[in-house]
Structures are given as C-alpha cells and as structure tokens.
Amino acid sequence: MQTPGKVTTLTIGGVDYRIAQPGGRTGARLLFRGGQMFAQALTEGFSTKGMDPTIGTLLALARRLPMADFDWLCDEMAALTEYGHVDTLGGVGKVTFTPLAPVYDEHFRGRYEVLAEWLKGAVESAFGPFVVDLQRKMEEYKTSRTASASASQKAATGSGSSGDSFSASA
C-alpha cells in the first residue's frame, strides 16, 4: 500500500476496510482513465427516460466497460485498501489490518455484493470531495449561464417597446 494520505474506514458486510486517498500520480491516472470509462456511461445513464439515473449508469457501464478496465480499476482501488480481520495469533480479539491486493480474489469469493459495495465506497472515498466540488462548480456555471441569458433577453426588449413587431398596415 502507498503512503496513505487521508484514510477512510468503511464497514461492509461486517468487515472494516481502510481506504487511503491516492497520491497525485495515481489519482490523476484514475481521474483520466476513469473519466474516459465513465463519461459516456454517465451521459447515457442520466438521459434514460423513466429509469433511476444510478441504475441507468450502472447498466451503461456494464454494456460499455471492457473487462480489462474493470480489472484495472479494482486493482488500483485494492492497492489503496487494507481490510480488518481478527488476529488470533498475535492477540485474541485484536483487529489487524492487512493489504487487500494480495488476497483480493479469495477475499471476495462468493461475496459479489460486498465487492460492489467496496468498489463504490473506495471510489467515493477517494474522489467524493472532488466530485462534490465539481458538481457545485457545474451548478454555479449553469446558474450564471441562465442568469446571463435572461439578462440578455431583457436587454433586447428593454428599449421601451413591448418587443412586439410593428405592423405598417395598422
């Protein structure tokens, strides 16, 4: 595991997972490649009519995401994760944290719902604040564009007329 930055602890399926914030290089790679992987799926997922956007996005990801990209994402997140287990040799009842990456396959054997929750939680803990800030900036941009368009519209009709055309036949 890399030298941890901020560490988030999640409890999923009765197991504690400690997920370290990625370093700059790893985080940038995750954002860049993840952006390539998720941009189209997010667009497609949020444009589905009559379907929850999260479900639409997950379905779009399942249709579009190559297995190699999914494996890559899981490997990157596993490298940032430690899992807690009860240490019966070193101290009865003491929870010891161990890197997830070397035991990833066996750890999640038959526990696919836990795997999905862990992956979602790992990505959210690594990038949640960034995504929230990005969403805030997008909303501010939309609001400023709407206000700007509204102000332009008022200026075009604010010359003293009602904005209706003049008819010479009247």
Short mmCIF file of N, CA and C in Angstrom, two decimals:
data_model
loop_
_atom_site.label_atom_id
_atom_site.label_comp_id
_atom_site.label_asym_id
_atom_site.label_seq_id
_atom_site.Cartn_x
_atom_site.Cartn_y
_atom_site.Cartn_z
N MET A 1 0.85 -1.19 0.00
CA MET A 1 0.00 0.00 0.00
C MET A 1 0.88 1.24 0.00
N GLN A 2 0.45 2.28 -0.70
CA GLN A 2 1.20 3.52 -0.76
C GLN A 2 1.18 4.21 0.60
N THR A 3 2.04 5.21 0.74
CA THR A 3 1.99 6.02 1.94
C THR A 3 0.63 6.71 1.96
N PRO A 4 -0.16 6.47 3.02
CA PRO A 4 -1.53 6.99 2.99
C PRO A 4 -1.59 8.49 3.19
N GLY A 5 -2.55 9.08 2.50
CA GLY A 5 -2.95 10.45 2.78
C GLY A 5 -4.09 10.31 3.76
N LYS A 6 -5.20 10.91 3.41
CA LYS A 6 -6.42 10.75 4.21
C LYS A 6 -6.88 9.30 4.08
N VAL A 7 -7.28 8.71 5.20
CA VAL A 7 -7.76 7.33 5.20
C VAL A 7 -9.21 7.32 5.65
N THR A 8 -10.05 6.62 4.89
CA THR A 8 -11.46 6.47 5.21
C THR A 8 -11.70 5.03 5.60
N THR A 9 -12.44 4.81 6.68
CA THR A 9 -12.78 3.45 7.08
C THR A 9 -14.25 3.20 6.79
N LEU A 10 -14.51 2.12 6.08
CA LEU A 10 -15.88 1.70 5.75
C LEU A 10 -16.10 0.32 6.34
N THR A 11 -17.30 0.06 6.80
CA THR A 11 -17.67 -1.28 7.25
C THR A 11 -18.69 -1.82 6.26
N ILE A 12 -18.32 -2.93 5.61
CA ILE A 12 -19.18 -3.53 4.59
C ILE A 12 -19.22 -5.03 4.85
N GLY A 13 -20.40 -5.56 5.00
CA GLY A 13 -20.54 -7.00 5.23
C GLY A 13 -19.82 -7.46 6.48
N GLY A 14 -19.76 -6.60 7.48
CA GLY A 14 -19.13 -6.95 8.75
C GLY A 14 -17.61 -6.85 8.75
N VAL A 15 -17.02 -6.35 7.67
CA VAL A 15 -15.57 -6.21 7.58
C VAL A 15 -15.23 -4.73 7.47
N ASP A 16 -14.20 -4.31 8.21
CA ASP A 16 -13.72 -2.93 8.11
C ASP A 16 -12.69 -2.85 6.99
N TYR A 17 -12.85 -1.82 6.16
CA TYR A 17 -11.90 -1.54 5.08
C TYR A 17 -11.35 -0.15 5.29
N ARG A 18 -10.03 -0.03 5.27
CA ARG A 18 -9.38 1.28 5.34
C ARG A 18 -8.88 1.60 3.93
N ILE A 19 -9.37 2.71 3.40
CA ILE A 19 -9.03 3.10 2.03
C ILE A 19 -8.27 4.41 2.07
N ALA A 20 -7.04 4.37 1.56
CA ALA A 20 -6.18 5.55 1.56
C ALA A 20 -6.48 6.39 0.33
N GLN A 21 -6.39 7.69 0.50
CA GLN A 21 -6.52 8.61 -0.63
C GLN A 21 -5.31 8.38 -1.54
N PRO A 22 -5.53 8.30 -2.84
CA PRO A 22 -4.40 8.07 -3.74
C PRO A 22 -3.49 9.28 -3.81
N GLY A 23 -2.21 9.02 -4.14
CA GLY A 23 -1.26 10.10 -4.36
C GLY A 23 -1.62 10.83 -5.65
N GLY A 24 -0.89 11.89 -5.94
CA GLY A 24 -1.19 12.72 -7.11
C GLY A 24 -1.14 11.97 -8.43
N ARG A 25 -0.08 11.17 -8.64
CA ARG A 25 0.06 10.45 -9.91
C ARG A 25 -1.04 9.41 -10.07
N THR A 26 -1.26 8.61 -9.03
CA THR A 26 -2.30 7.57 -9.09
C THR A 26 -3.68 8.22 -9.22
N GLY A 27 -3.93 9.25 -8.44
CA GLY A 27 -5.22 9.94 -8.50
C GLY A 27 -5.48 10.52 -9.88
N ALA A 28 -4.45 11.12 -10.48
CA ALA A 28 -4.61 11.69 -11.82
C ALA A 28 -4.89 10.59 -12.85
N ARG A 29 -4.19 9.47 -12.74
CA ARG A 29 -4.44 8.35 -13.66
C ARG A 29 -5.86 7.83 -13.50
N LEU A 30 -6.30 7.71 -12.25
CA LEU A 30 -7.66 7.24 -12.00
C LEU A 30 -8.69 8.22 -12.57
N LEU A 31 -8.46 9.52 -12.38
CA LEU A 31 -9.39 10.52 -12.92
C LEU A 31 -9.41 10.50 -14.44
N PHE A 32 -8.23 10.43 -15.05
CA PHE A 32 -8.15 10.49 -16.51
C PHE A 32 -8.77 9.24 -17.14
N ARG A 33 -8.29 8.08 -16.74
CA ARG A 33 -8.82 6.85 -17.33
C ARG A 33 -10.25 6.61 -16.88
N GLY A 34 -10.54 6.91 -15.62
CA GLY A 34 -11.90 6.78 -15.13
C GLY A 34 -12.85 7.70 -15.86
N GLY A 35 -12.38 8.92 -16.16
CA GLY A 35 -13.20 9.86 -16.92
C GLY A 35 -13.52 9.31 -18.30
N GLN A 36 -12.52 8.69 -18.92
CA GLN A 36 -12.76 8.08 -20.22
C GLN A 36 -13.77 6.94 -20.12
N MET A 37 -13.64 6.14 -19.04
CA MET A 37 -14.53 5.00 -18.87
C MET A 37 -15.95 5.43 -18.54
N PHE A 38 -16.09 6.45 -17.69
CA PHE A 38 -17.40 6.77 -17.13
C PHE A 38 -18.16 7.87 -17.85
N ALA A 39 -17.48 8.72 -18.60
CA ALA A 39 -18.17 9.87 -19.20
C ALA A 39 -19.35 9.46 -20.07
N GLN A 40 -19.14 8.54 -20.98
CA GLN A 40 -20.23 8.12 -21.86
C GLN A 40 -21.32 7.41 -21.08
N ALA A 41 -20.92 6.56 -20.12
CA ALA A 41 -21.92 5.83 -19.32
C ALA A 41 -22.75 6.79 -18.48
N LEU A 42 -22.12 7.82 -17.93
CA LEU A 42 -22.87 8.80 -17.14
C LEU A 42 -23.85 9.56 -18.02
N THR A 43 -23.39 9.96 -19.20
CA THR A 43 -24.26 10.68 -20.13
C THR A 43 -25.45 9.81 -20.51
N GLU A 44 -25.16 8.56 -20.83
CA GLU A 44 -26.23 7.64 -21.21
C GLU A 44 -27.15 7.35 -20.02
N GLY A 45 -26.57 7.12 -18.86
CA GLY A 45 -27.35 6.78 -17.67
C GLY A 45 -28.27 7.89 -17.23
N PHE A 46 -27.82 9.14 -17.33
CA PHE A 46 -28.65 10.25 -16.89
C PHE A 46 -29.64 10.71 -17.95
N SER A 47 -29.54 10.14 -19.15
CA SER A 47 -30.50 10.53 -20.19
C SER A 47 -31.60 9.48 -20.37
N THR A 48 -31.55 8.39 -19.60
CA THR A 48 -32.59 7.36 -19.71
C THR A 48 -33.90 7.90 -19.17
N LYS A 49 -34.95 7.68 -19.91
CA LYS A 49 -36.28 8.16 -19.50
C LYS A 49 -36.97 7.07 -18.68
N GLY A 50 -37.54 7.46 -17.56
CA GLY A 50 -38.31 6.53 -16.75
C GLY A 50 -37.46 5.57 -15.93
N MET A 51 -36.14 5.82 -15.84
CA MET A 51 -35.28 4.93 -15.08
C MET A 51 -34.43 5.75 -14.12
N ASP A 52 -34.18 5.21 -12.94
CA ASP A 52 -33.30 5.85 -11.98
C ASP A 52 -31.94 6.07 -12.64
N PRO A 53 -31.37 7.29 -12.57
CA PRO A 53 -30.10 7.57 -13.22
C PRO A 53 -28.95 6.66 -12.75
N THR A 54 -28.94 6.30 -11.47
CA THR A 54 -27.87 5.42 -10.97
C THR A 54 -27.95 4.06 -11.64
N ILE A 55 -29.15 3.52 -11.72
CA ILE A 55 -29.32 2.21 -12.36
C ILE A 55 -29.00 2.32 -13.85
N GLY A 56 -29.44 3.39 -14.49
CA GLY A 56 -29.12 3.60 -15.90
C GLY A 56 -27.63 3.68 -16.15
N THR A 57 -26.91 4.37 -15.24
CA THR A 57 -25.46 4.48 -15.37
C THR A 57 -24.79 3.13 -15.18
N LEU A 58 -25.23 2.37 -14.17
CA LEU A 58 -24.65 1.03 -13.96
C LEU A 58 -24.88 0.12 -15.16
N LEU A 59 -26.08 0.18 -15.73
CA LEU A 59 -26.36 -0.63 -16.92
C LEU A 59 -25.48 -0.20 -18.09
N ALA A 60 -25.30 1.11 -18.25
CA ALA A 60 -24.45 1.61 -19.33
C ALA A 60 -23.00 1.18 -19.12
N LEU A 61 -22.54 1.21 -17.87
CA LEU A 61 -21.18 0.75 -17.58
C LEU A 61 -21.03 -0.73 -17.91
N ALA A 62 -22.01 -1.52 -17.53
CA ALA A 62 -21.94 -2.97 -17.80
C ALA A 62 -21.89 -3.23 -19.31
N ARG A 63 -22.58 -2.41 -20.08
CA ARG A 63 -22.57 -2.58 -21.54
C ARG A 63 -21.27 -2.09 -22.17
N ARG A 64 -20.68 -1.04 -21.60
CA ARG A 64 -19.56 -0.36 -22.26
C ARG A 64 -18.18 -0.66 -21.68
N LEU A 65 -18.10 -1.00 -20.42
CA LEU A 65 -16.80 -1.10 -19.74
C LEU A 65 -16.10 -2.41 -20.09
N PRO A 66 -14.96 -2.34 -20.78
CA PRO A 66 -14.22 -3.57 -21.06
C PRO A 66 -13.71 -4.21 -19.77
N MET A 67 -13.62 -5.53 -19.76
CA MET A 67 -13.18 -6.25 -18.57
C MET A 67 -11.80 -5.78 -18.11
N ALA A 68 -10.92 -5.47 -19.05
CA ALA A 68 -9.58 -5.01 -18.69
C ALA A 68 -9.64 -3.71 -17.88
N ASP A 69 -10.56 -2.81 -18.23
CA ASP A 69 -10.71 -1.56 -17.49
C ASP A 69 -11.30 -1.80 -16.11
N PHE A 70 -12.26 -2.70 -16.01
CA PHE A 70 -12.83 -3.04 -14.71
C PHE A 70 -11.76 -3.64 -13.81
N ASP A 71 -10.99 -4.60 -14.36
CA ASP A 71 -9.90 -5.22 -13.58
C ASP A 71 -8.89 -4.17 -13.13
N TRP A 72 -8.55 -3.24 -14.03
CA TRP A 72 -7.59 -2.19 -13.70
C TRP A 72 -8.10 -1.34 -12.53
N LEU A 73 -9.36 -0.93 -12.60
CA LEU A 73 -9.94 -0.11 -11.54
C LEU A 73 -9.93 -0.86 -10.21
N CYS A 74 -10.34 -2.12 -10.23
CA CYS A 74 -10.35 -2.93 -8.99
C CYS A 74 -8.93 -3.07 -8.43
N ASP A 75 -7.95 -3.31 -9.31
CA ASP A 75 -6.56 -3.45 -8.86
C ASP A 75 -6.04 -2.16 -8.23
N GLU A 76 -6.35 -1.03 -8.85
CA GLU A 76 -5.91 0.26 -8.31
C GLU A 76 -6.54 0.54 -6.94
N MET A 77 -7.83 0.27 -6.81
CA MET A 77 -8.52 0.51 -5.55
C MET A 77 -8.06 -0.49 -4.48
N ALA A 78 -7.81 -1.74 -4.87
CA ALA A 78 -7.33 -2.74 -3.91
C ALA A 78 -5.95 -2.35 -3.38
N ALA A 79 -5.12 -1.74 -4.22
CA ALA A 79 -3.79 -1.30 -3.78
C ALA A 79 -3.87 -0.19 -2.73
N LEU A 80 -4.99 0.49 -2.67
CA LEU A 80 -5.18 1.57 -1.70
C LEU A 80 -5.93 1.12 -0.44
N THR A 81 -6.29 -0.19 -0.40
CA THR A 81 -7.18 -0.69 0.65
C THR A 81 -6.49 -1.72 1.54
N GLU A 82 -6.82 -1.62 2.81
CA GLU A 82 -6.48 -2.66 3.79
C GLU A 82 -7.80 -3.15 4.38
N TYR A 83 -7.84 -4.42 4.76
CA TYR A 83 -9.05 -4.94 5.38
C TYR A 83 -8.71 -5.41 6.79
N GLY A 84 -9.69 -5.32 7.68
CA GLY A 84 -9.50 -5.70 9.07
C GLY A 84 -9.94 -7.14 9.29
N HIS A 85 -9.14 -7.86 10.03
CA HIS A 85 -9.51 -9.23 10.42
C HIS A 85 -9.03 -9.45 11.84
N VAL A 86 -9.68 -10.36 12.52
CA VAL A 86 -9.33 -10.64 13.91
C VAL A 86 -8.05 -11.46 13.93
N ASP A 87 -7.05 -10.95 14.64
CA ASP A 87 -5.76 -11.62 14.76
C ASP A 87 -5.83 -12.61 15.92
N THR A 88 -5.88 -13.88 15.60
CA THR A 88 -5.99 -14.91 16.65
C THR A 88 -4.61 -15.34 17.15
N LEU A 89 -3.55 -15.02 16.42
CA LEU A 89 -2.21 -15.41 16.86
C LEU A 89 -1.55 -14.34 17.71
N GLY A 90 -1.57 -13.10 17.25
CA GLY A 90 -0.88 -12.02 17.94
C GLY A 90 -1.62 -11.46 19.13
N GLY A 91 -2.89 -11.58 19.18
CA GLY A 91 -3.66 -11.02 20.28
C GLY A 91 -5.12 -11.34 20.07
N VAL A 92 -5.69 -12.10 20.94
CA VAL A 92 -7.07 -12.55 20.79
C VAL A 92 -8.00 -11.35 20.72
N GLY A 93 -8.81 -11.31 19.67
CA GLY A 93 -9.80 -10.26 19.52
C GLY A 93 -9.27 -8.97 18.94
N LYS A 94 -7.97 -8.84 18.76
CA LYS A 94 -7.39 -7.62 18.22
C LYS A 94 -7.56 -7.60 16.68
N VAL A 95 -8.07 -6.49 16.16
CA VAL A 95 -8.24 -6.36 14.71
C VAL A 95 -6.92 -5.89 14.10
N THR A 96 -6.46 -6.63 13.11
CA THR A 96 -5.25 -6.30 12.38
C THR A 96 -5.65 -5.95 10.95
N PHE A 97 -5.03 -4.94 10.38
CA PHE A 97 -5.31 -4.55 9.00
C PHE A 97 -4.20 -5.07 8.10
N THR A 98 -4.63 -5.65 6.99
CA THR A 98 -3.73 -6.29 6.03
C THR A 98 -4.05 -5.76 4.64
N PRO A 99 -3.04 -5.59 3.77
CA PRO A 99 -3.31 -5.15 2.40
C PRO A 99 -4.29 -6.09 1.68
N LEU A 100 -5.24 -5.50 0.99
CA LEU A 100 -6.26 -6.28 0.28
C LEU A 100 -5.73 -6.86 -1.03
N ALA A 101 -4.88 -6.12 -1.73
CA ALA A 101 -4.47 -6.52 -3.08
C ALA A 101 -4.00 -7.98 -3.19
N PRO A 102 -3.13 -8.47 -2.29
CA PRO A 102 -2.65 -9.84 -2.47
C PRO A 102 -3.72 -10.93 -2.30
N VAL A 103 -4.81 -10.61 -1.60
CA VAL A 103 -5.85 -11.62 -1.33
C VAL A 103 -7.19 -11.24 -1.93
N TYR A 104 -7.19 -10.24 -2.81
CA TYR A 104 -8.41 -9.70 -3.40
C TYR A 104 -9.34 -10.79 -3.93
N ASP A 105 -8.84 -11.67 -4.77
CA ASP A 105 -9.67 -12.69 -5.41
C ASP A 105 -10.32 -13.61 -4.37
N GLU A 106 -9.54 -14.09 -3.45
CA GLU A 106 -10.07 -15.00 -2.43
C GLU A 106 -10.96 -14.27 -1.44
N HIS A 107 -10.59 -13.03 -1.10
CA HIS A 107 -11.35 -12.25 -0.12
C HIS A 107 -12.80 -12.05 -0.56
N PHE A 108 -13.01 -11.81 -1.85
CA PHE A 108 -14.36 -11.54 -2.34
C PHE A 108 -15.03 -12.76 -2.97
N ARG A 109 -14.42 -13.93 -2.85
CA ARG A 109 -15.03 -15.15 -3.41
C ARG A 109 -16.46 -15.31 -2.88
N GLY A 110 -17.42 -15.34 -3.81
CA GLY A 110 -18.83 -15.53 -3.44
C GLY A 110 -19.47 -14.35 -2.73
N ARG A 111 -18.76 -13.26 -2.62
CA ARG A 111 -19.26 -12.08 -1.90
C ARG A 111 -19.33 -10.89 -2.87
N TYR A 112 -20.08 -11.06 -3.94
CA TYR A 112 -20.09 -10.09 -5.03
C TYR A 112 -20.79 -8.80 -4.66
N GLU A 113 -21.81 -8.89 -3.82
CA GLU A 113 -22.47 -7.67 -3.37
C GLU A 113 -21.51 -6.85 -2.50
N VAL A 114 -20.73 -7.52 -1.66
CA VAL A 114 -19.74 -6.84 -0.83
C VAL A 114 -18.67 -6.22 -1.73
N LEU A 115 -18.26 -6.94 -2.77
CA LEU A 115 -17.27 -6.43 -3.72
C LEU A 115 -17.79 -5.15 -4.38
N ALA A 116 -19.03 -5.16 -4.84
CA ALA A 116 -19.61 -3.98 -5.49
C ALA A 116 -19.69 -2.81 -4.51
N GLU A 117 -20.11 -3.08 -3.28
CA GLU A 117 -20.19 -2.00 -2.27
C GLU A 117 -18.81 -1.46 -1.93
N TRP A 118 -17.82 -2.37 -1.82
CA TRP A 118 -16.45 -1.93 -1.52
C TRP A 118 -15.92 -1.04 -2.65
N LEU A 119 -16.11 -1.47 -3.90
CA LEU A 119 -15.60 -0.70 -5.03
C LEU A 119 -16.25 0.68 -5.08
N LYS A 120 -17.56 0.72 -4.92
CA LYS A 120 -18.28 2.00 -4.90
C LYS A 120 -17.75 2.88 -3.76
N GLY A 121 -17.63 2.29 -2.57
CA GLY A 121 -17.13 3.04 -1.41
C GLY A 121 -15.70 3.51 -1.59
N ALA A 122 -14.86 2.67 -2.22
CA ALA A 122 -13.46 3.04 -2.44
C ALA A 122 -13.36 4.23 -3.39
N VAL A 123 -14.12 4.19 -4.46
CA VAL A 123 -14.09 5.29 -5.43
C VAL A 123 -14.65 6.56 -4.79
N GLU A 124 -15.76 6.43 -4.05
CA GLU A 124 -16.35 7.60 -3.39
C GLU A 124 -15.42 8.19 -2.34
N SER A 125 -14.74 7.33 -1.57
CA SER A 125 -13.86 7.87 -0.53
C SER A 125 -12.64 8.53 -1.15
N ALA A 126 -12.19 8.02 -2.27
CA ALA A 126 -11.02 8.62 -2.93
C ALA A 126 -11.37 9.93 -3.63
N PHE A 127 -12.55 10.00 -4.25
CA PHE A 127 -12.88 11.13 -5.11
C PHE A 127 -14.14 11.89 -4.72
N GLY A 128 -14.81 11.50 -3.64
CA GLY A 128 -16.05 12.15 -3.23
C GLY A 128 -15.96 13.65 -3.12
N PRO A 129 -15.00 14.18 -2.35
CA PRO A 129 -14.92 15.64 -2.21
C PRO A 129 -14.66 16.34 -3.56
N PHE A 130 -13.85 15.73 -4.41
CA PHE A 130 -13.57 16.29 -5.72
C PHE A 130 -14.85 16.35 -6.56
N VAL A 131 -15.61 15.26 -6.57
CA VAL A 131 -16.84 15.19 -7.35
C VAL A 131 -17.86 16.19 -6.82
N VAL A 132 -17.99 16.30 -5.51
CA VAL A 132 -18.93 17.26 -4.91
C VAL A 132 -18.55 18.68 -5.34
N ASP A 133 -17.26 19.01 -5.29
CA ASP A 133 -16.81 20.34 -5.69
C ASP A 133 -17.06 20.57 -7.18
N LEU A 134 -16.82 19.55 -7.99
CA LEU A 134 -17.07 19.65 -9.43
C LEU A 134 -18.55 19.88 -9.71
N GLN A 135 -19.42 19.14 -9.00
CA GLN A 135 -20.86 19.33 -9.17
C GLN A 135 -21.29 20.74 -8.78
N ARG A 136 -20.71 21.25 -7.69
CA ARG A 136 -21.03 22.62 -7.25
C ARG A 136 -20.63 23.62 -8.32
N LYS A 137 -19.44 23.45 -8.89
CA LYS A 137 -18.97 24.37 -9.93
C LYS A 137 -19.85 24.28 -11.18
N MET A 138 -20.29 23.09 -11.53
CA MET A 138 -21.16 22.92 -12.69
C MET A 138 -22.50 23.63 -12.46
N GLU A 139 -23.05 23.51 -11.26
CA GLU A 139 -24.30 24.19 -10.93
C GLU A 139 -24.13 25.70 -10.98
N GLU A 140 -23.00 26.20 -10.44
CA GLU A 140 -22.73 27.64 -10.48
C GLU A 140 -22.63 28.12 -11.92
N TYR A 141 -21.98 27.33 -12.76
CA TYR A 141 -21.85 27.68 -14.18
C TYR A 141 -23.21 27.73 -14.85
N LYS A 142 -24.04 26.69 -14.62
CA LYS A 142 -25.38 26.66 -15.21
C LYS A 142 -26.20 27.86 -14.75
N THR A 143 -26.12 28.18 -13.45
CA THR A 143 -26.86 29.32 -12.91
C THR A 143 -26.39 30.62 -13.54
N SER A 144 -25.09 30.79 -13.70
CA SER A 144 -24.57 32.03 -14.30
C SER A 144 -24.94 32.11 -15.77
N ARG A 145 -24.97 31.00 -16.48
CA ARG A 145 -25.37 30.99 -17.90
C ARG A 145 -26.85 31.34 -18.03
N THR A 146 -27.68 30.79 -17.14
CA THR A 146 -29.12 31.08 -17.16
C THR A 146 -29.35 32.56 -16.86
N ALA A 147 -28.67 33.08 -15.85
CA ALA A 147 -28.81 34.49 -15.49
C ALA A 147 -28.33 35.38 -16.62
N SER A 148 -27.24 35.01 -17.27
CA SER A 148 -26.69 35.78 -18.38
C SER A 148 -27.65 35.78 -19.56
N ALA A 149 -28.23 34.63 -19.88
CA ALA A 149 -29.19 34.53 -20.98
C ALA A 149 -30.44 35.35 -20.67
N SER A 150 -30.89 35.30 -19.43
CA SER A 150 -32.08 36.05 -19.02
C SER A 150 -31.82 37.55 -19.11
N ALA A 151 -30.63 37.99 -18.69
CA ALA A 151 -30.29 39.41 -18.74
C ALA A 151 -30.19 39.87 -20.20
N SER A 152 -29.65 39.05 -21.08
CA SER A 152 -29.54 39.39 -22.50
C SER A 152 -30.92 39.52 -23.12
N GLN A 153 -31.82 38.64 -22.74
CA GLN A 153 -33.18 38.68 -23.27
C GLN A 153 -33.88 39.96 -22.84
N LYS A 154 -33.73 40.34 -21.57
CA LYS A 154 -34.37 41.56 -21.06
C LYS A 154 -33.79 42.79 -21.74
N ALA A 155 -32.49 42.81 -22.00
CA ALA A 155 -31.84 43.95 -22.64
C ALA A 155 -32.35 44.12 -24.06
N ALA A 156 -32.62 43.02 -24.75
CA ALA A 156 -33.10 43.10 -26.14
C ALA A 156 -34.50 43.69 -26.22
N THR A 157 -35.32 43.50 -25.21
CA THR A 157 -36.69 44.03 -25.23
C THR A 157 -36.85 45.25 -24.34
N GLY A 158 -35.80 45.75 -23.76
CA GLY A 158 -35.89 46.84 -22.80
C GLY A 158 -35.78 48.22 -23.43
N SER A 159 -36.02 48.38 -24.73
CA SER A 159 -35.86 49.67 -25.40
C SER A 159 -37.12 50.54 -25.32
N GLY A 160 -38.07 50.15 -24.52
CA GLY A 160 -39.27 50.95 -24.39
C GLY A 160 -40.44 50.34 -25.13
N SER A 161 -40.15 49.39 -25.98
CA SER A 161 -41.25 48.73 -26.69
C SER A 161 -41.58 47.44 -25.98
N SER A 162 -42.65 46.84 -26.39
CA SER A 162 -43.08 45.59 -25.76
C SER A 162 -42.34 44.40 -26.33
N GLY A 163 -41.55 44.62 -27.38
CA GLY A 163 -40.88 43.52 -28.03
C GLY A 163 -41.68 42.97 -29.19
N ASP A 164 -42.96 43.48 -29.37
CA ASP A 164 -43.78 43.02 -30.48
C ASP A 164 -43.33 43.77 -31.75
N SER A 165 -43.55 43.15 -32.90
CA SER A 165 -43.16 43.83 -34.13
C SER A 165 -44.22 44.86 -34.49
N PHE A 166 -43.76 45.86 -35.19
CA PHE A 166 -44.65 46.91 -35.63
C PHE A 166 -45.20 46.56 -37.01
N SER A 167 -46.47 46.72 -37.19
CA SER A 167 -47.10 46.42 -38.48
C SER A 167 -47.49 47.73 -39.15
N ALA A 168 -47.02 47.96 -40.37
CA ALA A 168 -47.31 49.19 -41.10
C ALA A 168 -48.76 49.24 -41.55
N SER A 169 -49.46 48.12 -41.60
CA SER A 169 -50.84 48.11 -42.06
C SER A 169 -51.82 48.50 -40.98
N ALA A 170 -51.39 48.78 -39.81
CA ALA A 170 -52.31 49.08 -38.72
C ALA A 170 -52.84 50.45 -38.77
#
